[in-house]
mmCIF file of C-alpha atoms and ligand atoms in Angstrom:
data_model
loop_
_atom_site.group_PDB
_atom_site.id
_atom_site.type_symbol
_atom_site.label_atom_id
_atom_site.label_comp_id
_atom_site.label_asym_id
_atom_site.label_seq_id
_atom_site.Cartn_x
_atom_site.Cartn_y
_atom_site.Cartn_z
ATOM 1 C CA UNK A 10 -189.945 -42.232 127.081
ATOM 2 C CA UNK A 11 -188.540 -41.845 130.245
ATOM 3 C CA UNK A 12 -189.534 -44.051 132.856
ATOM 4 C CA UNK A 13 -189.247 -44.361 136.815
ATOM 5 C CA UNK A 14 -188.390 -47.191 139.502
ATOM 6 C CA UNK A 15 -190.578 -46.738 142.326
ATOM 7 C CA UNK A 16 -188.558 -48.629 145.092
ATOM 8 C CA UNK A 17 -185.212 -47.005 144.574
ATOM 9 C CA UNK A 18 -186.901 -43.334 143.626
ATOM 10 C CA UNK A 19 -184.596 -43.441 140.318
ATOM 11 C CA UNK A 20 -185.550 -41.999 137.016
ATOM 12 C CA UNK A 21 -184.397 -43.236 133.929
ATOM 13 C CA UNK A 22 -183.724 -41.442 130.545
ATOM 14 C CA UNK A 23 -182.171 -43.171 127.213
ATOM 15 C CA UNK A 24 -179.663 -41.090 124.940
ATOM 16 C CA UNK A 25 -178.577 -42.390 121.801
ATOM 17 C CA UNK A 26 -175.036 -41.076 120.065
ATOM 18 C CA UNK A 27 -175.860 -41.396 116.740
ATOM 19 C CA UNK A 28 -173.980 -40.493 113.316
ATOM 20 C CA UNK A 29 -171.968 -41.820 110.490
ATOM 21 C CA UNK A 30 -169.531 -44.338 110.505
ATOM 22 C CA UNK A 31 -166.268 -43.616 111.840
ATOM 23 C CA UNK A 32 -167.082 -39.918 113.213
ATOM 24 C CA UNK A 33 -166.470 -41.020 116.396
ATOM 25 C CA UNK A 34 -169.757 -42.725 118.409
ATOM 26 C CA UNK A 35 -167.827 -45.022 120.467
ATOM 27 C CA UNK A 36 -164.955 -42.728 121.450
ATOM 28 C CA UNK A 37 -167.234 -40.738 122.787
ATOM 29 C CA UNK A 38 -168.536 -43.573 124.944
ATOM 30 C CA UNK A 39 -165.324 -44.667 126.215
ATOM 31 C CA UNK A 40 -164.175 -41.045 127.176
ATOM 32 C CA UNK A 41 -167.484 -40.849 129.311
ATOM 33 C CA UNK A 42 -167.440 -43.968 130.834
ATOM 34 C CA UNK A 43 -163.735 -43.258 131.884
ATOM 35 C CA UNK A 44 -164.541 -39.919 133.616
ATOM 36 C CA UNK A 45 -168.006 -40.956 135.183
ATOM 37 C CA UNK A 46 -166.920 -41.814 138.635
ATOM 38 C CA UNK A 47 -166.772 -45.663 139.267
ATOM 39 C CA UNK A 48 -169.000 -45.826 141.792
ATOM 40 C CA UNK A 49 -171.663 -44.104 139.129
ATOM 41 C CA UNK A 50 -171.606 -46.079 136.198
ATOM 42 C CA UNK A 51 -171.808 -49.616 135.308
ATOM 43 C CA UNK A 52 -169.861 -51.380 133.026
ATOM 44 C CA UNK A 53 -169.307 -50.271 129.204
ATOM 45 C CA UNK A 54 -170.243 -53.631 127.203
ATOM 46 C CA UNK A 55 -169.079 -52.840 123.390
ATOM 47 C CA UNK A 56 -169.504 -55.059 120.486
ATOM 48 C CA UNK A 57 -167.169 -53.888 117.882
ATOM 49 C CA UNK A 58 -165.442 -56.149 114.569
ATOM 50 C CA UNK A 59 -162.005 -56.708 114.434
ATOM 51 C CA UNK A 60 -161.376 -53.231 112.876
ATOM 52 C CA UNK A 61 -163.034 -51.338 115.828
ATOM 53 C CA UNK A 62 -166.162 -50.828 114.047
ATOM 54 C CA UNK A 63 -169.535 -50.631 116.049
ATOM 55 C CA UNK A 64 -171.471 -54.196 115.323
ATOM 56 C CA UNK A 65 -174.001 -53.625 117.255
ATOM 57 C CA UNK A 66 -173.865 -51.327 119.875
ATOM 58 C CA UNK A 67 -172.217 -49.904 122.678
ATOM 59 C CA UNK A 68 -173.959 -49.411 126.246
ATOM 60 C CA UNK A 69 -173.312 -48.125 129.668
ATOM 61 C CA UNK A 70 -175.495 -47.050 132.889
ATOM 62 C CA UNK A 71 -174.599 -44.110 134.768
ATOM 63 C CA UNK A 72 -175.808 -41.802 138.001
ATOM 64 C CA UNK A 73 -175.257 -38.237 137.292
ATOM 65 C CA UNK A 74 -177.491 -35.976 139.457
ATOM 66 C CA UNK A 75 -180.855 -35.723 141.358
ATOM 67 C CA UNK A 76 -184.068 -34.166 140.262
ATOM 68 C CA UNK A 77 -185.914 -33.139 143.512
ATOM 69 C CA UNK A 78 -186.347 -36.596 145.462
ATOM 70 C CA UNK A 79 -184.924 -38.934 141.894
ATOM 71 C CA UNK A 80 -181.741 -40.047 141.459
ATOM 72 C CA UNK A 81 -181.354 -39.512 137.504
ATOM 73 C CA UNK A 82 -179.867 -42.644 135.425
ATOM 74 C CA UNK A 83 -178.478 -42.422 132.244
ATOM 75 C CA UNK A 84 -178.929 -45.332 129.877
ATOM 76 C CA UNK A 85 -176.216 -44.515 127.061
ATOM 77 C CA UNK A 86 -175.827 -45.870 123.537
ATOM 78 C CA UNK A 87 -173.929 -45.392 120.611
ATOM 79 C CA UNK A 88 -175.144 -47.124 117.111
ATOM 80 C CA UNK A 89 -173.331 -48.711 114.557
ATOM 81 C CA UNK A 90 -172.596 -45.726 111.696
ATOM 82 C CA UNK A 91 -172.189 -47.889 108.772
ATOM 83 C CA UNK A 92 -174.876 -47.084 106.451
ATOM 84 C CA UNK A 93 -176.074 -51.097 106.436
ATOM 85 C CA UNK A 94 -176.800 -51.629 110.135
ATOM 86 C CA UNK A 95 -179.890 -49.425 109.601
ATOM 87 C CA UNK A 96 -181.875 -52.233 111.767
ATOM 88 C CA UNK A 97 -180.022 -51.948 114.053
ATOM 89 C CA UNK A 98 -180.180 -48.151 114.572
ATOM 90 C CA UNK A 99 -183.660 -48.043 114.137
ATOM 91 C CA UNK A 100 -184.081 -50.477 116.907
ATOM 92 C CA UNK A 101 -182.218 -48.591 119.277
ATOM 93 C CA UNK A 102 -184.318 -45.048 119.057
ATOM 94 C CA UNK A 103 -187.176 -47.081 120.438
ATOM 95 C CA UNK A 104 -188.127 -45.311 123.692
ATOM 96 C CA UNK A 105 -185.337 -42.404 122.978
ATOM 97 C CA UNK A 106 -185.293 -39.584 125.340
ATOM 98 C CA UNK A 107 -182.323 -37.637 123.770
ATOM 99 C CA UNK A 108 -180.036 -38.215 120.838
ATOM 100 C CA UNK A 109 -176.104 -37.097 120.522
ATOM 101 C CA UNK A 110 -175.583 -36.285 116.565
ATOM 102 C CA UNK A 111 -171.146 -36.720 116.333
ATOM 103 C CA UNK A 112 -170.623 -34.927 112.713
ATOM 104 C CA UNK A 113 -167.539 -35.345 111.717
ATOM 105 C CA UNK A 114 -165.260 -32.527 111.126
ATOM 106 C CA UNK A 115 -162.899 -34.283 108.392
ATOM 107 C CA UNK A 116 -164.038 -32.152 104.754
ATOM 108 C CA UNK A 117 -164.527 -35.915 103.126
ATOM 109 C CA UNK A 118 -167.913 -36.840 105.019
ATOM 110 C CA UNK A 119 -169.832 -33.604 104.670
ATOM 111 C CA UNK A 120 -172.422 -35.910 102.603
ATOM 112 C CA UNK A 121 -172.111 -38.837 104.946
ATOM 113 C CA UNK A 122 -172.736 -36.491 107.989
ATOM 114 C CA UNK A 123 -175.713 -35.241 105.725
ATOM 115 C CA UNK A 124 -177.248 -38.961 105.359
ATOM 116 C CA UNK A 125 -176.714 -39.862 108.463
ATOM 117 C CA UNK A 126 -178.491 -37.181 109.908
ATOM 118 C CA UNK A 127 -181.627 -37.591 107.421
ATOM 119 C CA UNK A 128 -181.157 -41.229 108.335
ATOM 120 C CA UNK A 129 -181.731 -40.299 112.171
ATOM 121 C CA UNK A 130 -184.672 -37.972 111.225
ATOM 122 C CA UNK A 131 -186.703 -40.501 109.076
ATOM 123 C CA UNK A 132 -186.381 -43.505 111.261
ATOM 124 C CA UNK A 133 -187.197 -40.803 114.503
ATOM 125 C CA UNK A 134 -190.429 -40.325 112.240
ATOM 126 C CA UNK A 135 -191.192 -44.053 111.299
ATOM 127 C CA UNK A 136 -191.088 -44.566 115.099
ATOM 128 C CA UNK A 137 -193.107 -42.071 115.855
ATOM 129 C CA UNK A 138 -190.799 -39.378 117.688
ATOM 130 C CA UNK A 139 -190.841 -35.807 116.591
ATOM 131 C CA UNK A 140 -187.599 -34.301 115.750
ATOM 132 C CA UNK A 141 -188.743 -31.074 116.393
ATOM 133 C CA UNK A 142 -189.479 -31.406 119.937
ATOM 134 C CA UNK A 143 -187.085 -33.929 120.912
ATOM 135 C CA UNK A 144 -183.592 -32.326 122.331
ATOM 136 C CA UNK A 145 -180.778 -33.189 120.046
ATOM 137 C CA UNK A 146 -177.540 -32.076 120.977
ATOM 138 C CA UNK A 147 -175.004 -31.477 118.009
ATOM 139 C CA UNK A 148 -171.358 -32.556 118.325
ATOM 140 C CA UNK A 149 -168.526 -30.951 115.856
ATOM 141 C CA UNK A 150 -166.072 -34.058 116.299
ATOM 142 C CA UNK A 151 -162.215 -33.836 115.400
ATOM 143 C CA UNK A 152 -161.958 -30.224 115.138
ATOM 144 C CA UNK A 153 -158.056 -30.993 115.974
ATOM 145 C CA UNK A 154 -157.848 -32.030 112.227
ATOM 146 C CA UNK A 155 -155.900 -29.297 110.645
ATOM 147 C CA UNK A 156 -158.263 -28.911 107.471
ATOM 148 C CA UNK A 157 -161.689 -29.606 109.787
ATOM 149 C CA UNK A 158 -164.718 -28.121 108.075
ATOM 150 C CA UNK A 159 -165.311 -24.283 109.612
ATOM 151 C CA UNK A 160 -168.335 -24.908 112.150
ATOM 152 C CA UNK A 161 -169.886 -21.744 110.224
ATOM 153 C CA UNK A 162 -170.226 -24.406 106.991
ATOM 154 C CA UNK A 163 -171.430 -27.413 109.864
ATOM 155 C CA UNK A 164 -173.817 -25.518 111.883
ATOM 156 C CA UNK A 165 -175.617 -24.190 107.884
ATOM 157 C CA UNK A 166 -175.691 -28.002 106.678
ATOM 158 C CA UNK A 167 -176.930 -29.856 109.499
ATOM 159 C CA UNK A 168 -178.049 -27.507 112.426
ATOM 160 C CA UNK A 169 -180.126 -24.531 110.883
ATOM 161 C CA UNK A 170 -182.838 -25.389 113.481
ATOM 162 C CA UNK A 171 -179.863 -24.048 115.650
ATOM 163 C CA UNK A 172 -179.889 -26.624 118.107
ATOM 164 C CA UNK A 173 -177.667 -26.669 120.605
ATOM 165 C CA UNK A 174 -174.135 -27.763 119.757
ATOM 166 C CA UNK A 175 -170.310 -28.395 120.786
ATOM 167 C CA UNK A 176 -167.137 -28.328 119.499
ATOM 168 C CA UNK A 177 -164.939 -31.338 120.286
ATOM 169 C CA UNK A 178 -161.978 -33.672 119.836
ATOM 170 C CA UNK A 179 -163.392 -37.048 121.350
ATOM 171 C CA UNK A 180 -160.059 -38.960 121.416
ATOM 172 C CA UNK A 181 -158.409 -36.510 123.848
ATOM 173 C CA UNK A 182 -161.910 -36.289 125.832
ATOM 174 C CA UNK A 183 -162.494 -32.286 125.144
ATOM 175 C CA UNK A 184 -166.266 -31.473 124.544
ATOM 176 C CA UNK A 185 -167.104 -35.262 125.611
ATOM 177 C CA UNK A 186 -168.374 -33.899 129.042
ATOM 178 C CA UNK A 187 -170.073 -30.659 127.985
ATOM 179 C CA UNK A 188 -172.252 -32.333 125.233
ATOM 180 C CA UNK A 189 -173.655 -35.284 127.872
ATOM 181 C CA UNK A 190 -174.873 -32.142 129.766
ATOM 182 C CA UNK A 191 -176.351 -30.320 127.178
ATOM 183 C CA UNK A 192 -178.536 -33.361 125.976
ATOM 184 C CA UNK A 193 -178.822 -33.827 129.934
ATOM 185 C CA UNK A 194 -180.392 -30.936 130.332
ATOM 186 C CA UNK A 195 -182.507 -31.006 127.170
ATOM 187 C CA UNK A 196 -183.953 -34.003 128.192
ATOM 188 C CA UNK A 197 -184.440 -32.534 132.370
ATOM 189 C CA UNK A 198 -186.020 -29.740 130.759
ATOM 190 C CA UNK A 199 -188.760 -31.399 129.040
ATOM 191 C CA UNK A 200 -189.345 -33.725 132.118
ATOM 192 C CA UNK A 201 -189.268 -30.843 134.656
ATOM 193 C CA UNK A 202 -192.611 -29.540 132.734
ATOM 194 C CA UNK A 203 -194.460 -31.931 134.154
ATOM 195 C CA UNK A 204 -195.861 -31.345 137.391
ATOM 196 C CA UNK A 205 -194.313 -35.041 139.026
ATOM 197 C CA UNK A 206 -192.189 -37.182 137.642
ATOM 198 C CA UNK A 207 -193.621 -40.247 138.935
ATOM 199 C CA UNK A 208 -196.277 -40.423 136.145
ATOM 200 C CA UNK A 209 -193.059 -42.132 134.618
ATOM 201 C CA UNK A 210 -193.513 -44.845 137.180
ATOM 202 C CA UNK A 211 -193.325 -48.544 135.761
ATOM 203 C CA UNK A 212 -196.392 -50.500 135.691
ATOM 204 C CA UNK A 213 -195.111 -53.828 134.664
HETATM 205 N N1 GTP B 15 -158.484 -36.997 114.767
HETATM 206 C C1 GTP B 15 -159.490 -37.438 115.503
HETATM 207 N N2 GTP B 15 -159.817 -38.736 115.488
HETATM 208 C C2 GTP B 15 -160.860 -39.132 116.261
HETATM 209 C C3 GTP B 15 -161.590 -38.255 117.093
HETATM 210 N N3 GTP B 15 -162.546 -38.956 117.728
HETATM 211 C C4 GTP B 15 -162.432 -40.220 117.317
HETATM 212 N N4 GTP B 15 -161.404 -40.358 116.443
HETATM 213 C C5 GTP B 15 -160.917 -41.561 115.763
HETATM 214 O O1 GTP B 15 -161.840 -41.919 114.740
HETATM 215 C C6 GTP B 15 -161.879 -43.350 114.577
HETATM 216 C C7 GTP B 15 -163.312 -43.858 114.662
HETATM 217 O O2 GTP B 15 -163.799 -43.633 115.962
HETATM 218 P P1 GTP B 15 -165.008 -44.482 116.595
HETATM 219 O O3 GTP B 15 -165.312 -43.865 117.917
HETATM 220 O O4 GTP B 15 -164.727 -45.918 116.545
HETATM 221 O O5 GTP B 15 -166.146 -44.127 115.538
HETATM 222 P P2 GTP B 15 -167.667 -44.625 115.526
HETATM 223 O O6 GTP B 15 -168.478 -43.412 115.226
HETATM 224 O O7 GTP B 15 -167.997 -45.374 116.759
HETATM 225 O O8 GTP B 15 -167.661 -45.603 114.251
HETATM 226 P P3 GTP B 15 -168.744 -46.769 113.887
HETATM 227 O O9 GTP B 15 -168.895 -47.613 115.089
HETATM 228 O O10 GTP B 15 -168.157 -47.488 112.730
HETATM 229 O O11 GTP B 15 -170.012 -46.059 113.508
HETATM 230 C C8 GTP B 15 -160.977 -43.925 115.668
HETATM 231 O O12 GTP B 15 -159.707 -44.191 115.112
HETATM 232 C C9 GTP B 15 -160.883 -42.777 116.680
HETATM 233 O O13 GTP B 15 -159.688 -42.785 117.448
HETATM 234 C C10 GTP B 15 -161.207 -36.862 117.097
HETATM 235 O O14 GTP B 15 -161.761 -36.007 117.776
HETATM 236 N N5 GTP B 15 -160.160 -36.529 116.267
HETATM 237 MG MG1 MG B 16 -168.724 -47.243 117.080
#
């Protein structure tokens, strides 16, 4: 649910990067962070094990535009993939606004990209979020692998709904960029049909 700060005219939306483990979540996050400009983000906490897998979660804030008189804020996250940290993930789609799926394009997780992706649409539903109406952007990760699954064979799995989608390669930051703005302006586009924004406004 997006919400809106009053005093400093800002309105804030939450995207989660969700998928399975290892298709490249936090990547994603650090290639962001490191192109947002400095003055526009805040700091990128991540709470990772000793072999670079997500614990917890990672976070950062960041500016990126105006709507009319708001300043838009971005409240990112990426969850922990590994199938027991389901806690966890269900945790952080409280209050979602958007969700980043990264499938990964390596032939081998085809049915962890599948479980992962019912995973994200049952806990959606046990919180009480329809996946139908809520934009969800979907990202073909590591398509620099030389035997990466043909998108064709992706997009049938996991995106018949034919949502909107983007090729990447996290790790050298292509596609990074393009799929924060299509989930950016999903999430604009639902808020724009509402006549003013500052229903959103905070009450506590
Ligand atoms: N070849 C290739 N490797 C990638 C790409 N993106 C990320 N990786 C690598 O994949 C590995 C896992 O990336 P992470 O970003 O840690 O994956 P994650 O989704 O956050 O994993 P969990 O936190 O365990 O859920 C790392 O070694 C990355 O460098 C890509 O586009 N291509
Ligand atoms: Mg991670």
């Amino acid at each position: 649910m997006p919400y809106v700060l009053p005093k400093s005219q800002t309105l804030c939306l939450k995207v989660v990067y969700y998928g399975p483990g290892r298709s490249g979540k936090t990547t994603n996050m650090e290639r962001l962070h490191a192109e947002t400009p400095e003055e526009a983000r805040g700091r990128l906490l991540t709470l990772d094990t000793d072999e670079e897998r997500t614990l917890f979660f990672d976070h950062f804030p960041a500016l990126v535009g105006k709507l009319g008189a708001y300043r838009v804020k971005l409240h990112l996250y990426s969850v922990p993939g590994q199938s027991f940290y389901n806690n966890t993930r269900k945790a952080l789609l409280q209050n979602v606004d958007g969700v980043v799926f990264v499938a990964d394009s390596d032939p081998g997780r085809e049915a962890a990209n599948l479980t992962a992706l019912q995973n994200l649409y049952d806990n959606l539903r046990r919180l009480g979020h329809d996946p139908e109406t809520l934009p969800i952007v979907f990202q073909w990760n590591k398509r620099d692998l030389p035997d990466a699954t043909p998108i064709k064979a992706l997009e049938a799995m996991l995106n018949p709904e034919r949502r909107p989608s983007v090729a990447a390669a996290a790790h050298l930051g292509k596609g990074v960029m393009e799929t924060r703005n299509l989930v950016l302006r999903g999430m604009l586009k639902q808020v724009r049909g509402l006549q003013d924004v500052s229903i959103y406004a905070q009450t506590a």
